[in-house]
CSV table of C-alpha atoms in Angstrom, one decimal:
chain,number,residue,atom,x,y,z
A,19,MET,CA,-67.1,64.6,111.7
A,20,ALA,CA,-67.4,65.4,115.4
A,21,SER,CA,-64.9,67.9,116.4
A,22,ASP,CA,-63.4,68.2,119.8
A,23,SER,CA,-65.5,71.4,120.6
A,24,THR,CA,-68.7,69.7,119.6
A,25,THR,CA,-68.1,66.8,121.8
A,26,SER,CA,-67.3,69.1,124.6
A,27,LEU,CA,-70.5,71.0,124.1
A,28,ILE,CA,-72.6,67.5,123.9
A,29,GLU,CA,-70.8,66.7,127.3
A,30,LYS,CA,-71.5,70.1,129.1
A,31,LEU,CA,-75.3,69.8,127.6
A,32,ASN,CA,-75.8,66.3,129.4
A,33,ARG,CA,-74.6,67.6,132.5
A,34,SER,CA,-77.6,69.8,132.9
A,35,MET,CA,-81.2,68.4,133.2
A,36,PRO,CA,-83.7,68.4,130.4
A,37,VAL,CA,-87.2,70.2,130.7
A,38,ALA,CA,-88.8,67.0,130.4
A,39,PRO,CA,-88.4,63.3,129.2
A,40,LEU,CA,-87.4,63.3,125.2
A,41,ALA,CA,-89.8,61.8,123.0
A,42,ILE,CA,-89.7,62.0,118.8
A,43,ILE,CA,-92.5,61.2,116.7
A,44,ALA,CA,-91.4,60.9,113.1
A,45,LEU,CA,-94.4,60.9,110.7
A,46,PRO,CA,-94.0,57.9,108.1
A,47,SER,CA,-92.8,60.9,105.8
A,48,ALA,CA,-89.7,61.4,107.9
A,49,ALA,CA,-89.1,57.9,109.4
A,50,SER,CA,-85.7,57.6,107.6
A,51,LEU,CA,-84.6,60.6,109.0
A,52,GLY,CA,-86.3,60.1,112.3
A,53,GLU,CA,-84.6,57.0,113.0
A,54,LYS,CA,-80.9,58.6,112.3
A,55,VAL,CA,-81.5,61.3,114.8
A,56,ASN,CA,-82.9,59.0,117.2
A,57,GLN,CA,-79.7,56.8,117.1
A,58,TYR,CA,-77.6,59.8,117.4
A,59,ILE,CA,-79.5,61.3,120.6
A,60,ALA,CA,-79.1,57.8,122.1
A,61,SER,CA,-75.2,57.7,121.1
A,62,PHE,CA,-74.8,61.3,122.5
A,63,ARG,CA,-76.1,60.3,125.7
A,64,LYS,CA,-74.8,57.0,126.1
A,65,ASP,CA,-71.4,58.4,125.3
A,66,ALA,CA,-71.8,60.9,128.0
A,67,LEU,CA,-72.7,58.5,130.6
A,68,GLU,CA,-69.6,56.5,129.8
A,69,ARG,CA,-67.7,59.5,130.3
A,70,GLU,CA,-69.2,60.4,133.3
A,71,SER,CA,-70.5,57.9,135.1
A,72,SER,CA,-71.7,60.0,138.0
A,73,LEU,CA,-74.6,61.4,135.9
A,74,ASN,CA,-78.2,60.7,137.5
A,75,HIS,CA,-80.7,61.4,134.9
A,76,GLY,CA,-82.6,58.3,135.4
A,77,ASP,CA,-84.0,55.7,132.9
A,78,ARG,CA,-85.9,58.0,131.0
A,79,TYR,CA,-82.7,59.9,130.1
A,80,PHE,CA,-80.6,57.1,128.8
A,81,LYS,CA,-82.4,55.1,126.6
A,82,ASP,CA,-81.8,53.2,122.8
A,83,ASP,CA,-84.9,54.4,121.6
A,84,TYR,CA,-86.8,57.9,121.9
A,85,LEU,CA,-89.2,57.4,119.1
A,86,LEU,CA,-92.9,57.2,120.3
A,87,ASP,CA,-95.0,54.5,118.3
A,88,ILE,CA,-98.0,56.2,116.5
A,89,SER,CA,-100.2,55.2,113.7
A,90,LEU,CA,-101.9,57.2,111.1
A,91,GLU,CA,-104.7,55.3,109.4
A,92,ARG,CA,-107.0,56.0,106.5
A,93,PHE,CA,-110.3,55.1,106.1
A,94,PRO,CA,-111.5,53.6,102.3
A,95,SER,CA,-113.4,57.1,102.0
A,96,GLY,CA,-109.9,58.9,102.5
A,97,GLU,CA,-110.6,60.2,105.8
A,98,GLY,CA,-107.7,60.0,108.4
A,99,ARG,CA,-107.0,59.2,112.1
A,100,ALA,CA,-103.9,59.6,114.3
A,101,MET,CA,-103.8,57.3,117.2
A,102,LEU,CA,-100.7,57.3,119.7
A,103,ARG,CA,-100.1,53.9,121.0
A,104,GLU,CA,-97.9,55.1,123.9
A,105,SER,CA,-98.1,57.8,126.5
A,106,ALA,CA,-96.9,61.1,125.8
A,107,ARG,CA,-97.8,62.7,129.0
A,108,GLY,CA,-95.4,64.9,130.8
A,109,LYS,CA,-93.1,64.5,127.6
A,110,ASP,CA,-91.0,67.1,125.7
A,111,VAL,CA,-92.3,66.0,122.0
A,112,PHE,CA,-90.5,66.9,118.8
A,113,ILE,CA,-92.8,66.0,116.1
A,114,LEU,CA,-90.6,65.4,112.6
A,115,VAL,CA,-92.7,65.8,109.1
A,116,ASP,CA,-91.5,66.1,105.4
A,117,VAL,CA,-94.2,67.6,103.6
A,118,MET,CA,-92.8,66.8,100.4
A,119,ASN,CA,-92.2,62.9,100.5
A,120,TRP,CA,-94.6,62.3,97.8
A,121,THR,CA,-93.7,58.5,98.0
A,122,VAL,CA,-96.0,58.1,101.0
A,123,THR,CA,-99.3,56.3,99.7
A,124,TYR,CA,-103.0,55.4,100.7
A,125,ARG,CA,-105.8,54.0,99.2
A,126,MET,CA,-109.3,55.8,98.4
A,127,ASN,CA,-112.0,54.5,96.9
A,128,GLY,CA,-110.0,51.9,95.6
A,129,PHE,CA,-107.4,54.1,94.3
A,130,LEU,CA,-103.8,54.5,95.4
A,131,ASN,CA,-103.2,58.0,96.2
A,132,HIS,CA,-99.7,59.6,96.7
A,133,MET,CA,-100.0,62.0,99.3
A,134,SER,CA,-99.6,65.8,98.7
A,135,PRO,CA,-97.7,68.7,100.9
A,136,ASP,CA,-101.7,69.4,102.0
A,137,ASP,CA,-102.3,65.9,103.0
A,138,HIS,CA,-98.8,65.7,105.0
A,139,PHE,CA,-100.0,69.1,106.7
A,140,GLN,CA,-103.4,67.5,107.6
A,141,ASP,CA,-101.6,64.5,109.2
A,142,LEU,CA,-99.4,66.7,111.1
A,143,LYS,CA,-102.4,68.6,112.9
A,144,ARG,CA,-103.8,65.2,113.4
A,145,VAL,CA,-100.6,64.2,115.4
A,146,ILE,CA,-100.4,67.5,117.4
A,147,SER,CA,-104.2,67.3,118.4
A,148,VAL,CA,-103.4,63.7,119.9
A,149,VAL,CA,-100.4,65.1,121.9
A,150,LYS,CA,-101.4,68.5,122.9
A,151,GLY,CA,-102.7,68.7,126.4
A,152,LYS,CA,-101.0,65.8,127.5
A,153,ALA,CA,-97.2,66.4,126.4
A,154,ARG,CA,-95.2,69.0,128.6
A,155,ARG,CA,-94.4,70.7,125.5
A,156,VAL,CA,-94.8,70.3,121.6
A,157,THR,CA,-92.1,71.5,119.1
A,158,VAL,CA,-92.9,70.9,115.1
A,159,ILE,CA,-89.7,70.3,112.9
A,160,MET,CA,-90.7,70.9,109.3
A,161,PRO,CA,-87.6,71.3,107.5
A,162,PHE,CA,-89.2,72.2,104.4
A,163,LEU,CA,-91.6,74.7,105.0
A,164,TYR,CA,-94.8,74.0,104.1
A,165,GLU,CA,-96.2,76.3,101.2
A,166,GLY,CA,-93.0,78.5,102.0
A,167,ARG,CA,-92.7,79.6,98.4
A,168,GLN,CA,-96.1,81.4,98.7
A,169,HIS,CA,-94.7,83.6,101.4
A,170,HIS,CA,-96.0,87.4,100.3
A,171,ARG,CA,-98.9,88.3,98.4
A,172,SER,CA,-99.0,89.9,95.0
A,173,GLY,CA,-102.7,90.6,94.0
A,174,ARG,CA,-105.4,88.5,94.4
A,175,GLU,CA,-104.0,85.2,96.1
A,176,SER,CA,-103.6,83.1,99.1
A,177,LEU,CA,-101.0,83.8,101.8
A,178,ASP,CA,-100.7,79.8,102.8
A,179,ALA,CA,-97.3,80.0,104.8
A,180,ALA,CA,-98.5,82.6,107.0
A,181,ASN,CA,-101.9,81.0,107.4
A,182,MET,CA,-100.3,77.7,108.3
A,183,LEU,CA,-98.1,79.3,111.0
A,184,HIS,CA,-101.0,80.9,112.3
A,185,GLU,CA,-102.8,77.6,112.4
A,186,LEU,CA,-100.0,75.6,114.3
A,187,PHE,CA,-99.5,77.9,116.7
A,188,GLU,CA,-103.2,78.4,117.3
A,189,LEU,CA,-103.5,74.2,118.0
A,190,GLY,CA,-100.9,75.0,120.7
A,191,ILE,CA,-97.3,74.1,119.7
A,192,ASP,CA,-94.6,75.4,121.8
A,193,ASN,CA,-91.4,75.8,119.3
A,194,PHE,CA,-91.4,75.8,115.3
A,195,ILE,CA,-88.0,74.5,113.6
A,196,THR,CA,-87.4,74.9,110.1
A,197,PHE,CA,-84.2,75.0,107.7
A,198,ASP,CA,-83.2,77.7,105.0
A,199,ALA,CA,-86.7,79.3,104.7
A,200,HIS,CA,-87.4,80.4,101.0
A,201,ASP,CA,-87.8,84.0,102.7
A,202,PRO,CA,-86.6,83.9,106.3
A,203,ARG,CA,-89.0,87.2,106.7
A,204,ILE,CA,-91.9,84.4,107.2
A,205,ALA,CA,-90.7,84.5,110.9
A,206,SER,CA,-92.6,88.1,111.2
A,207,VAL,CA,-95.8,86.6,110.9
A,208,ALA,CA,-95.6,85.4,114.4
A,209,PRO,CA,-93.2,87.8,116.0
A,210,LEU,CA,-94.1,86.6,119.7
A,211,GLU,CA,-93.7,82.8,119.0
A,212,ASN,CA,-90.6,80.4,119.1
A,213,PHE,CA,-89.8,80.4,115.1
A,214,ASP,CA,-86.0,78.8,114.6
A,215,ASN,CA,-84.7,78.9,110.8
A,216,PHE,CA,-81.4,77.0,110.5
A,217,VAL,CA,-79.2,76.7,107.4
A,218,SER,CA,-76.7,74.3,106.1
A,219,PRO,CA,-73.7,76.0,104.7
A,220,TYR,CA,-71.1,74.1,106.9
A,221,GLN,CA,-72.5,70.8,105.8
A,222,PHE,CA,-72.3,71.9,102.0
A,223,LEU,CA,-68.7,72.7,102.5
A,224,HIS,CA,-67.9,69.5,104.2
A,225,ALA,CA,-69.6,67.5,101.6
A,226,LEU,CA,-67.5,69.5,98.8
A,227,LEU,CA,-64.2,69.0,100.8
A,228,ASN,CA,-64.8,65.4,101.0
A,229,THR,CA,-66.0,64.3,97.4
A,230,VAL,CA,-64.0,67.0,95.5
A,231,ASP,CA,-60.2,66.4,94.6
A,232,ASP,CA,-58.0,69.7,94.8
A,233,LEU,CA,-60.6,72.0,95.9
A,234,GLU,CA,-58.7,75.5,97.0
A,235,VAL,CA,-61.3,77.4,98.9
A,236,ASP,CA,-60.2,81.1,98.6
A,237,LYS,CA,-60.7,84.3,96.6
A,238,ASP,CA,-58.5,83.5,93.6
A,239,HIS,CA,-59.9,79.6,92.9
A,240,VAL,CA,-63.5,79.9,94.0
A,241,VAL,CA,-66.7,82.0,93.1
A,242,VAL,CA,-70.0,81.6,94.7
A,243,ILE,CA,-73.1,82.0,92.7
A,244,SER,CA,-76.4,83.0,93.1
A,245,PRO,CA,-78.9,81.5,90.5
A,246,ASP,CA,-81.3,84.4,90.9
A,247,GLU,CA,-81.8,87.7,93.3
A,248,GLY,CA,-83.9,85.6,95.6
A,249,ALA,CA,-80.9,83.7,96.8
A,250,LEU,CA,-78.5,86.5,96.8
A,251,ASP,CA,-78.5,86.9,100.8
A,252,ARG,CA,-77.5,83.2,101.5
A,253,THR,CA,-74.8,83.5,98.5
A,254,VAL,CA,-73.3,86.6,100.0
A,255,TYR,CA,-73.0,85.0,103.5
A,256,PHE,CA,-71.2,81.9,102.4
A,257,ALA,CA,-68.9,83.9,99.8
A,258,ASN,CA,-67.7,86.1,102.7
A,259,VAL,CA,-67.3,83.3,105.2
A,260,ILE,CA,-65.1,81.4,103.1
A,261,GLY,CA,-63.5,84.5,101.4
A,262,ALA,CA,-64.6,84.2,98.0
A,263,ASP,CA,-66.0,86.6,95.5
A,264,THR,CA,-69.6,86.1,94.3
A,265,GLY,CA,-71.8,86.6,91.3
A,266,MET,CA,-75.3,86.8,90.5
A,267,PHE,CA,-77.5,85.7,87.4
A,268,TYR,CA,-80.6,87.9,86.8
A,269,LYS,CA,-83.7,86.3,85.6
A,270,ARG,CA,-85.3,88.1,82.9
A,271,ARG,CA,-89.1,86.7,82.9
A,272,ASP,CA,-91.7,87.4,80.5
A,273,TYR,CA,-94.6,88.8,82.4
A,274,SER,CA,-97.3,88.6,79.6
A,275,ARG,CA,-97.9,84.9,80.1
A,276,ILE,CA,-97.9,82.2,82.4
A,277,VAL,CA,-96.5,78.9,82.0
A,278,ASN,CA,-97.0,75.9,84.5
A,279,GLY,CA,-98.4,78.8,87.2
A,280,LYS,CA,-95.4,81.3,86.6
A,281,ASN,CA,-93.9,83.6,84.5
A,282,PRO,CA,-91.4,82.0,82.0
A,283,ILE,CA,-87.8,82.9,82.1
A,284,VAL,CA,-86.5,84.4,78.8
A,285,GLU,CA,-82.9,84.9,79.6
A,286,HIS,CA,-80.2,84.5,82.6
A,287,GLN,CA,-78.1,87.6,82.6
A,288,PHE,CA,-74.8,87.5,84.5
A,289,LEU,CA,-73.6,90.0,87.2
A,290,GLY,CA,-70.3,89.6,88.5
A,291,THR,CA,-66.5,88.9,88.2
A,292,ASN,CA,-64.4,87.3,85.6
A,293,LEU,CA,-65.0,83.3,86.0
A,294,ALA,CA,-62.5,81.8,83.6
A,295,GLY,CA,-60.7,79.0,85.3
A,296,LYS,CA,-62.3,79.1,88.7
A,297,ASP,CA,-64.4,77.0,90.4
A,298,ALA,CA,-68.3,78.1,90.5
A,299,ILE,CA,-70.3,77.0,93.8
A,300,ILE,CA,-74.1,77.8,93.0
A,301,ILE,CA,-76.0,78.2,96.3
A,302,ASP,CA,-79.8,77.9,96.8
A,303,ASP,CA,-82.3,76.6,99.0
A,304,MET,CA,-83.9,74.1,96.6
A,305,ILE,CA,-84.0,72.3,93.4
A,306,SER,CA,-87.8,72.0,92.1
A,307,SER,CA,-87.8,70.5,88.7
A,308,GLY,CA,-83.9,71.8,88.1
A,309,GLY,CA,-84.3,73.7,84.6
A,310,SER,CA,-83.4,76.7,86.2
A,311,MET,CA,-80.4,75.6,87.9
A,312,LEU,CA,-79.1,73.6,85.3
A,313,ASP,CA,-79.4,76.5,82.7
A,314,THR,CA,-77.0,78.7,85.3
A,315,SER,CA,-74.7,75.6,85.0
A,316,ARG,CA,-74.7,75.3,81.4
A,317,GLN,CA,-74.0,79.2,81.0
A,318,LEU,CA,-71.3,79.3,83.9
A,319,LYS,CA,-69.4,76.6,81.8
A,320,GLU,CA,-70.3,77.5,78.2
A,321,HIS,CA,-70.2,81.4,78.2
A,322,MET,CA,-68.2,82.1,81.6
A,323,HIS,CA,-65.6,79.5,81.0
A,324,ALA,CA,-65.9,78.5,84.4
A,325,GLY,CA,-63.4,75.9,85.8
A,326,ARG,CA,-65.7,73.3,87.7
A,327,VAL,CA,-69.6,73.8,88.8
A,328,PHE,CA,-70.7,72.6,92.2
A,329,ILE,CA,-74.4,72.9,92.9
A,330,CYS,CA,-75.5,73.1,96.5
A,331,THR,CA,-79.2,73.2,97.8
A,332,THR,CA,-81.0,72.6,100.9
A,333,PHE,CA,-83.6,70.5,99.4
A,334,GLY,CA,-83.6,68.4,96.4
A,335,LEU,CA,-87.2,67.7,95.0
A,336,PHE,CA,-86.1,66.7,91.7
A,337,THR,CA,-90.2,67.1,90.7
A,338,ASP,CA,-89.4,66.2,86.9
A,339,GLY,CA,-87.1,63.3,87.8
A,340,LEU,CA,-83.1,63.1,87.1
A,341,GLU,CA,-83.0,62.5,83.5
A,342,ALA,CA,-82.1,66.2,82.9
A,343,PHE,CA,-79.4,66.0,85.5
A,344,ASP,CA,-78.0,62.8,83.8
A,345,LYS,CA,-77.8,64.5,80.5
A,346,ALA,CA,-76.4,67.8,82.1
A,347,TYR,CA,-73.5,66.0,83.6
A,348,GLU,CA,-72.9,64.1,80.6
A,349,GLU,CA,-72.5,67.2,79.0
A,350,GLY,CA,-70.0,68.8,81.3
A,351,TRP,CA,-72.5,71.4,82.7
A,352,PHE,CA,-71.7,70.6,86.4
A,353,ASP,CA,-69.7,68.6,88.1
A,354,LYS,CA,-71.1,67.9,91.8
A,355,LEU,CA,-74.4,68.2,92.9
A,356,VAL,CA,-74.9,68.4,96.9
A,357,THR,CA,-78.1,68.4,98.7
A,358,THR,CA,-79.3,67.6,101.9
A,359,ASN,CA,-81.2,64.7,103.6
A,360,LEU,CA,-83.8,66.8,105.4
A,361,THR,CA,-86.4,66.0,102.2
A,362,TYR,CA,-87.2,62.8,100.8
A,363,LEU,CA,-84.2,61.7,97.9
A,364,PRO,CA,-85.2,58.9,95.1
A,365,LYS,CA,-82.7,55.9,95.9
A,366,GLU,CA,-81.7,56.1,92.5
A,367,LEU,CA,-79.9,59.5,93.2
A,368,TYR,CA,-77.5,57.7,95.7
A,369,GLU,CA,-76.3,55.7,92.6
A,370,ARG,CA,-75.4,58.8,90.6
A,371,PRO,CA,-71.6,59.5,90.1
A,372,TYR,CA,-72.1,63.2,90.6
A,373,PHE,CA,-74.4,63.3,93.9
A,374,ALA,CA,-72.9,63.9,97.4
A,375,GLU,CA,-75.3,63.8,100.4
A,376,ALA,CA,-75.2,66.5,103.3
A,377,ASP,CA,-76.4,64.7,106.1
A,378,MET,CA,-78.1,66.6,108.4
A,379,SER,CA,-79.4,63.9,111.0
A,380,ARG,CA,-76.5,64.7,113.4
A,381,TYR,CA,-76.9,68.4,113.3
A,382,LEU,CA,-80.7,67.8,113.6
A,383,ALA,CA,-80.1,65.6,116.9
A,384,MET,CA,-77.7,68.2,118.3
A,385,ILE,CA,-80.8,70.9,117.9
A,386,ILE,CA,-83.3,68.3,119.6
A,387,ASP,CA,-81.0,67.6,122.3
A,388,TYR,CA,-80.5,71.4,123.0
A,389,PHE,CA,-84.0,72.3,122.9
A,390,ASN,CA,-84.8,69.7,125.1
A,391,HIS,CA,-82.4,71.2,127.9
A,392,ASP,CA,-83.7,74.7,127.3
A,393,ALA,CA,-80.0,75.5,126.4
A,394,SER,CA,-78.7,78.4,124.3
A,395,ILE,CA,-79.3,77.4,120.9
A,396,SER,CA,-76.3,80.1,119.8
A,397,ASP,CA,-73.8,77.2,120.9
A,398,VAL,CA,-75.4,74.8,118.2
A,399,ARG,CA,-75.6,77.2,115.3
A,400,ILE,CA,-73.0,77.1,112.7
A,401,THR,CA,-71.1,80.2,112.9
A,402,ALA,CA,-68.8,81.5,110.3
A,403,GLN,CA,-65.8,81.0,112.8
A,404,LYS,CA,-67.0,77.3,112.6
A,405,ILE,CA,-67.1,77.4,108.8
A,406,ARG,CA,-63.5,79.0,108.8
A,407,GLU,CA,-62.2,76.3,111.1
A,408,LEU,CA,-63.2,73.6,108.8
A,409,ILE,CA,-61.3,75.4,106.1
A,410,THR,CA,-58.2,75.6,108.0
A,411,GLU,CA,-58.2,71.8,109.1
A,412,TYR,CA,-58.9,71.0,105.4
A,413,ASN,CA,-55.9,72.9,104.3
A,414,ARG,CA,-53.6,71.6,107.1
A,415,LEU,CA,-54.6,67.8,105.9
A,416,GLU,CA,-54.0,68.8,102.2
A,417,LYS,CA,-50.6,70.3,103.1
A,418,LYS,CA,-49.8,67.2,105.1
A,419,ALA,CA,-50.9,64.6,102.6
A,420,LEU,CA,-48.8,66.8,99.8
A,421,HIS,CA,-45.8,66.5,102.2
A,422,ASP,CA,-46.2,62.8,102.7
A,423,GLU,CA,-46.6,62.4,99.1
A,424,LYS,CA,-43.3,63.9,98.5
A,425,ASP,CA,-41.5,62.0,101.4
A,426,ASP,CA,-42.9,58.9,99.5
A,427,ASN,CA,-41.4,59.9,96.1
A,428,ASP,CA,-38.2,60.6,97.9
A,429,ILE,CA,-38.0,57.3,98.9
């Protein structure tokens, strides 16, 4: 949904000159998202030219396609190679990668292998090595932060996320963009570098308002839930912006043993207000297997007597498939699941009645456009004011719909 204020910002942006001609490299892991972003940027600039024909930025500014043709190949041994099929010289290059897309495959010694996050990261470095030194500027867009959950050291273990960022900046990238980092303090790893972390509460709310009937967003009807202490900051922010109460589940773990690489959860204990009859919105950065999230939903329904339960996460990984979610939905543990398209989503998810997509492609296109113009990124960040405007507009339309329905009944 493009608001008048967003349209005016895009028009203002396109009156300025870009840093360099724009080029987007969407790795195979992010091909679908890259194509959507490409189409949005092309439409932004085409609309700007139609509105103001005096714009004279040259043919390389107004294009139908900003995607660079690149090939990522594998030898039978499994070794890789990146080849750029057109010039990137002098261009402002944005490289888009989804390190969690396990559906990308390659053959090695006759076996079919699904690419891991490590494989995607190696391909990203190959692409950077191809364009660096030729491009005017290189920006990496990695929506899901590679090794983002390994962001701090506790005992004798690797510090993978920090090593990843150091490695990319040492390769010479100019900007790094991610979304809803598991721990935003990872930016402190490279305090003198350009690291941007964007969040998606606006898109969550937009998806809910568009797909849920009779949603009343206020303190009397909605409580925002943090499934654990790690998600508390984003939960408190979202609750304060929409004017709702908040609650938190505390995960009591068994630290005497490790199961599947982590200490198992013994019990979820709730800290918060009375939820009886209220809608609960669970906010978190990701769903991995989904076990913890579904247990939180079950407790909200069965023990806290919440009205409806909505799950909102930036990244839906579904590492154990969708069967547990299907069963939980049939049991009535949750009513809607919202996640973004910043990482790969299985096609069958779109067939589920409980799923709603928070489409981030237009927002990402705006971010790229702003970076390309070296414009202040504060204009494109989703502020509390923009979220409140969305709620105000929704309430206005709801009241108008009720008024129109009353008039129809009178007739």
